[in-house]
Amino acid sequence: MKELNKLRELLEKNNIDYTNKSIIGENDGIDIDYKDYEISVISHPFSYGGNRGLLEIMASFIENEVKGYLTAEEVMKEIKTLGGLLQSEQSRALEY
């Protein structure tokens, strides 16, 4: 949950709204609405990387639909660049 909590802090720091959700345990996921995209981030024993405390992200802008084994910073980059759809210029303004 450490990376998930770190992601919450980064989202708040960048004024991105999110909603906590519970999948397997309490507050082990986040739903994010960003630029008309719905994004789901989870971390639990059955998610990709969850057994290592890492994050899994699912969003329509991700080619294979799911990416796992990500840190909070890597998820923020995916969110802010919409999986590379937006130029990295926009992501330079991010605070990590």
PDB file of N, CA and C in Angstrom, residues 41-89:
ATOM      1  N   VAL A  41      -6.563   2.223 -10.627  1.00  0.00           N
ATOM      2  CA  VAL A  41      -5.265   1.813 -10.096  1.00  0.00           C
ATOM      3  C   VAL A  41      -5.532   0.941  -8.875  1.00  0.00           C
ATOM      4  N   ILE A  42      -4.904  -0.232  -8.847  1.00  0.00           N
ATOM      5  CA  ILE A  42      -5.099  -1.140  -7.728  1.00  0.00           C
ATOM      6  C   ILE A  42      -3.766  -1.701  -7.246  1.00  0.00           C
ATOM      7  N   SER A  43      -3.790  -2.185  -6.017  1.00  0.00           N
ATOM      8  CA  SER A  43      -2.631  -2.875  -5.452  1.00  0.00           C
ATOM      9  C   SER A  43      -3.132  -3.812  -4.363  1.00  0.00           C
ATOM     10  N   HIS A  44      -3.157  -5.089  -4.684  1.00  0.00           N
ATOM     11  CA  HIS A  44      -3.551  -6.118  -3.734  1.00  0.00           C
ATOM     12  C   HIS A  44      -2.826  -7.410  -4.129  1.00  0.00           C
ATOM     13  N   PRO A  45      -2.916  -8.450  -3.330  1.00  0.00           N
ATOM     14  CA  PRO A  45      -2.132  -9.670  -3.602  1.00  0.00           C
ATOM     15  C   PRO A  45      -2.355 -10.296  -4.976  1.00  0.00           C
ATOM     16  N   PHE A  46      -3.474 -10.012  -5.635  1.00  0.00           N
ATOM     17  CA  PHE A  46      -3.767 -10.633  -6.919  1.00  0.00           C
ATOM     18  C   PHE A  46      -3.574  -9.691  -8.110  1.00  0.00           C
ATOM     19  N   SER A  47      -3.161  -8.461  -7.859  1.00  0.00           N
ATOM     20  CA  SER A  47      -2.904  -7.521  -8.960  1.00  0.00           C
ATOM     21  C   SER A  47      -1.464  -7.688  -9.432  1.00  0.00           C
ATOM     22  N   TYR A  48      -1.192  -7.223 -10.657  1.00  0.00           N
ATOM     23  CA  TYR A  48       0.164  -7.320 -11.212  1.00  0.00           C
ATOM     24  C   TYR A  48       1.105  -6.416 -10.424  1.00  0.00           C
ATOM     25  N   GLY A  49       1.956  -7.012  -9.609  1.00  0.00           N
ATOM     26  CA  GLY A  49       2.911  -6.278  -8.791  1.00  0.00           C
ATOM     27  C   GLY A  49       2.448  -6.046  -7.365  1.00  0.00           C
ATOM     28  N   GLY A  50       1.198  -6.345  -7.092  1.00  0.00           N
ATOM     29  CA  GLY A  50       0.652  -6.092  -5.763  1.00  0.00           C
ATOM     30  C   GLY A  50       1.366  -6.842  -4.645  1.00  0.00           C
ATOM     31  N   ASN A  51       1.831  -8.053  -4.941  1.00  0.00           N
ATOM     32  CA  ASN A  51       2.561  -8.816  -3.925  1.00  0.00           C
ATOM     33  C   ASN A  51       3.914  -8.182  -3.592  1.00  0.00           C
ATOM     34  N   ARG A  52       4.353  -7.248  -4.427  1.00  0.00           N
ATOM     35  CA  ARG A  52       5.600  -6.504  -4.173  1.00  0.00           C
ATOM     36  C   ARG A  52       5.318  -5.072  -3.718  1.00  0.00           C
ATOM     37  N   GLY A  53       4.033  -4.757  -3.514  1.00  0.00           N
ATOM     38  CA  GLY A  53       3.658  -3.410  -3.102  1.00  0.00           C
ATOM     39  C   GLY A  53       3.583  -2.430  -4.259  1.00  0.00           C
ATOM     40  N   LEU A  54       3.634  -2.936  -5.496  1.00  0.00           N
ATOM     41  CA  LEU A  54       3.594  -2.072  -6.676  1.00  0.00           C
ATOM     42  C   LEU A  54       2.172  -1.962  -7.209  1.00  0.00           C
ATOM     43  N   LEU A  55       1.991  -1.137  -8.218  1.00  0.00           N
ATOM     44  CA  LEU A  55       0.666  -0.776  -8.707  1.00  0.00           C
ATOM     45  C   LEU A  55       0.349  -1.359 -10.072  1.00  0.00           C
ATOM     46  N   GLU A  56      -0.946  -1.567 -10.300  1.00  0.00           N
ATOM     47  CA  GLU A  56      -1.476  -1.981 -11.602  1.00  0.00           C
ATOM     48  C   GLU A  56      -2.438  -0.891 -12.052  1.00  0.00           C
ATOM     49  N   ILE A  57      -2.340  -0.494 -13.313  1.00  0.00           N
ATOM     50  CA  ILE A  57      -3.206   0.549 -13.856  1.00  0.00           C
ATOM     51  C   ILE A  57      -3.964  -0.011 -15.053  1.00  0.00           C
ATOM     52  N   MET A  58      -5.237   0.361 -15.145  1.00  0.00           N
ATOM     53  CA  MET A  58      -6.064  -0.004 -16.286  1.00  0.00           C
ATOM     54  C   MET A  58      -6.747   1.265 -16.784  1.00  0.00           C
ATOM     55  N   ALA A  59      -6.613   1.517 -18.079  1.00  0.00           N
ATOM     56  CA  ALA A  59      -7.234   2.697 -18.682  1.00  0.00           C
ATOM     57  C   ALA A  59      -7.381   2.466 -20.176  1.00  0.00           C
ATOM     58  N   SER A  60      -8.323   3.145 -20.777  1.00  0.00           N
ATOM     59  CA  SER A  60      -8.591   2.948 -22.205  1.00  0.00           C
ATOM     60  C   SER A  60      -7.441   3.428 -23.088  1.00  0.00           C
ATOM     61  N   PHE A  61      -6.584   4.303 -22.592  1.00  0.00           N
ATOM     62  CA  PHE A  61      -5.471   4.792 -23.403  1.00  0.00           C
ATOM     63  C   PHE A  61      -4.255   3.873 -23.348  1.00  0.00           C
ATOM     64  N   ILE A  62      -4.301   2.826 -22.562  1.00  0.00           N
ATOM     65  CA  ILE A  62      -3.201   1.875 -22.493  1.00  0.00           C
ATOM     66  C   ILE A  62      -3.462   0.757 -23.488  1.00  0.00           C
ATOM     67  N   GLU A  63      -2.502   0.520 -24.355  1.00  0.00           N
ATOM     68  CA  GLU A  63      -2.670  -0.391 -25.491  1.00  0.00           C
ATOM     69  C   GLU A  63      -3.161  -1.775 -25.101  1.00  0.00           C
ATOM     70  N   ASN A  64      -2.537  -2.403 -24.157  1.00  0.00           N
ATOM     71  CA  ASN A  64      -2.947  -3.745 -23.751  1.00  0.00           C
ATOM     72  C   ASN A  64      -3.915  -3.728 -22.583  1.00  0.00           C
ATOM     73  N   GLU A  65      -4.447  -2.569 -22.276  1.00  0.00           N
ATOM     74  CA  GLU A  65      -5.459  -2.333 -21.253  1.00  0.00           C
ATOM     75  C   GLU A  65      -4.952  -2.342 -19.822  1.00  0.00           C
ATOM     76  N   VAL A  66      -3.934  -3.139 -19.500  1.00  0.00           N
ATOM     77  CA  VAL A  66      -3.433  -3.205 -18.132  1.00  0.00           C
ATOM     78  C   VAL A  66      -1.914  -3.132 -18.142  1.00  0.00           C
ATOM     79  N   LYS A  67      -1.370  -2.358 -17.201  1.00  0.00           N
ATOM     80  CA  LYS A  67       0.073  -2.336 -16.963  1.00  0.00           C
ATOM     81  C   LYS A  67       0.278  -2.566 -15.477  1.00  0.00           C
ATOM     82  N   GLY A  68       1.237  -3.393 -15.145  1.00  0.00           N
ATOM     83  CA  GLY A  68       1.500  -3.698 -13.746  1.00  0.00           C
ATOM     84  C   GLY A  68       2.941  -3.463 -13.367  1.00  0.00           C
ATOM     85  N   TYR A  69       3.229  -3.735 -12.102  1.00  0.00           N
ATOM     86  CA  TYR A  69       4.577  -3.606 -11.539  1.00  0.00           C
ATOM     87  C   TYR A  69       5.093  -2.172 -11.659  1.00  0.00           C
ATOM     88  N   LEU A  70       4.216  -1.189 -11.416  1.00  0.00           N
ATOM     89  CA  LEU A  70       4.578   0.221 -11.553  1.00  0.00           C
ATOM     90  C   LEU A  70       4.700   0.899 -10.195  1.00  0.00           C
ATOM     91  N   THR A  71       5.593   1.887 -10.127  1.00  0.00           N
ATOM     92  CA  THR A  71       5.695   2.728  -8.942  1.00  0.00           C
ATOM     93  C   THR A  71       4.668   3.854  -9.072  1.00  0.00           C
ATOM     94  N   ALA A  72       4.481   4.603  -8.006  1.00  0.00           N
ATOM     95  CA  ALA A  72       3.556   5.740  -8.028  1.00  0.00           C
ATOM     96  C   ALA A  72       3.989   6.764  -9.079  1.00  0.00           C
ATOM     97  N   GLU A  73       5.286   6.995  -9.191  1.00  0.00           N
ATOM     98  CA  GLU A  73       5.802   7.962 -10.163  1.00  0.00           C
ATOM     99  C   GLU A  73       5.523   7.503 -11.594  1.00  0.00           C
ATOM    100  N   GLU A  74       5.676   6.212 -11.839  1.00  0.00           N
ATOM    101  CA  GLU A  74       5.406   5.681 -13.181  1.00  0.00           C
ATOM    102  C   GLU A  74       3.920   5.780 -13.523  1.00  0.00           C
ATOM    103  N   VAL A  75       3.063   5.552 -12.552  1.00  0.00           N
ATOM    104  CA  VAL A  75       1.622   5.693 -12.781  1.00  0.00           C
ATOM    105  C   VAL A  75       1.280   7.148 -13.074  1.00  0.00           C
ATOM    106  N   MET A  76       1.876   8.077 -12.333  1.00  0.00           N
ATOM    107  CA  MET A  76       1.624   9.502 -12.592  1.00  0.00           C
ATOM    108  C   MET A  76       2.038   9.881 -14.006  1.00  0.00           C
ATOM    109  N   LYS A  77       3.155   9.353 -14.459  1.00  0.00           N
ATOM    110  CA  LYS A  77       3.591   9.645 -15.826  1.00  0.00           C
ATOM    111  C   LYS A  77       2.579   9.100 -16.835  1.00  0.00           C
ATOM    112  N   GLU A  78       2.087   7.884 -16.608  1.00  0.00           N
ATOM    113  CA  GLU A  78       1.065   7.304 -17.490  1.00  0.00           C
ATOM    114  C   GLU A  78      -0.187   8.183 -17.507  1.00  0.00           C
ATOM    115  N   ILE A  79      -0.605   8.623 -16.334  1.00  0.00           N
ATOM    116  CA  ILE A  79      -1.813   9.444 -16.234  1.00  0.00           C
ATOM    117  C   ILE A  79      -1.623  10.775 -16.944  1.00  0.00           C
ATOM    118  N   LYS A  80      -0.554  11.462 -16.628  1.00  0.00           N
ATOM    119  CA  LYS A  80      -0.358  12.812 -17.164  1.00  0.00           C
ATOM    120  C   LYS A  80      -0.050  12.834 -18.654  1.00  0.00           C
ATOM    121  N   THR A  81       0.493  11.763 -19.187  1.00  0.00           N
ATOM    122  CA  THR A  81       0.767  11.716 -20.633  1.00  0.00           C
ATOM    123  C   THR A  81      -0.241  10.836 -21.358  1.00  0.00           C
ATOM    124  N   LEU A  82      -1.252  10.366 -20.612  1.00  0.00           N
ATOM    125  CA  LEU A  82      -2.258   9.453 -21.165  1.00  0.00           C
ATOM    126  C   LEU A  82      -1.590   8.312 -21.911  1.00  0.00           C
ATOM    127  N   GLY A  83      -0.667   7.680 -21.246  1.00  0.00           N
ATOM    128  CA  GLY A  83       0.017   6.531 -21.825  1.00  0.00           C
ATOM    129  C   GLY A  83       0.860   6.881 -23.032  1.00  0.00           C
ATOM    130  N   GLY A  84       1.323   8.121 -23.112  1.00  0.00           N
ATOM    131  CA  GLY A  84       2.166   8.541 -24.227  1.00  0.00           C
ATOM    132  C   GLY A  84       1.383   9.248 -25.326  1.00  0.00           C
ATOM    133  N   LEU A  85       0.054   9.363 -25.178  1.00  0.00           N
ATOM    134  CA  LEU A  85      -0.739  10.060 -26.189  1.00  0.00           C
ATOM    135  C   LEU A  85      -0.421  11.550 -26.225  1.00  0.00           C
ATOM    136  N   LEU A  86      -0.146  12.109 -25.055  1.00  0.00           N
ATOM    137  CA  LEU A  86       0.230  13.522 -24.974  1.00  0.00           C
ATOM    138  C   LEU A  86       1.747  13.631 -24.968  1.00  0.00           C
ATOM    139  N   GLN A  87       2.254  14.701 -25.490  1.00  0.00           N
ATOM    140  CA  GLN A  87       3.699  14.899 -25.533  1.00  0.00           C
ATOM    141  C   GLN A  87       4.259  15.036 -24.127  1.00  0.00           C
ATOM    142  N   SER A  88       5.498  14.672 -23.952  1.00  0.00           N
ATOM    143  CA  SER A  88       6.133  14.731 -22.637  1.00  0.00           C
ATOM    144  C   SER A  88       6.283  16.162 -22.135  1.00  0.00           C
ATOM    145  N   GLU A  89       6.078  17.145 -22.991  1.00  0.00           N
ATOM    146  CA  GLU A  89       6.159  18.551 -22.576  1.00  0.00           C
ATOM    147  C   GLU A  89       5.208  18.826 -21.422  1.00  0.00           C
TER     148      GLU A  89
END
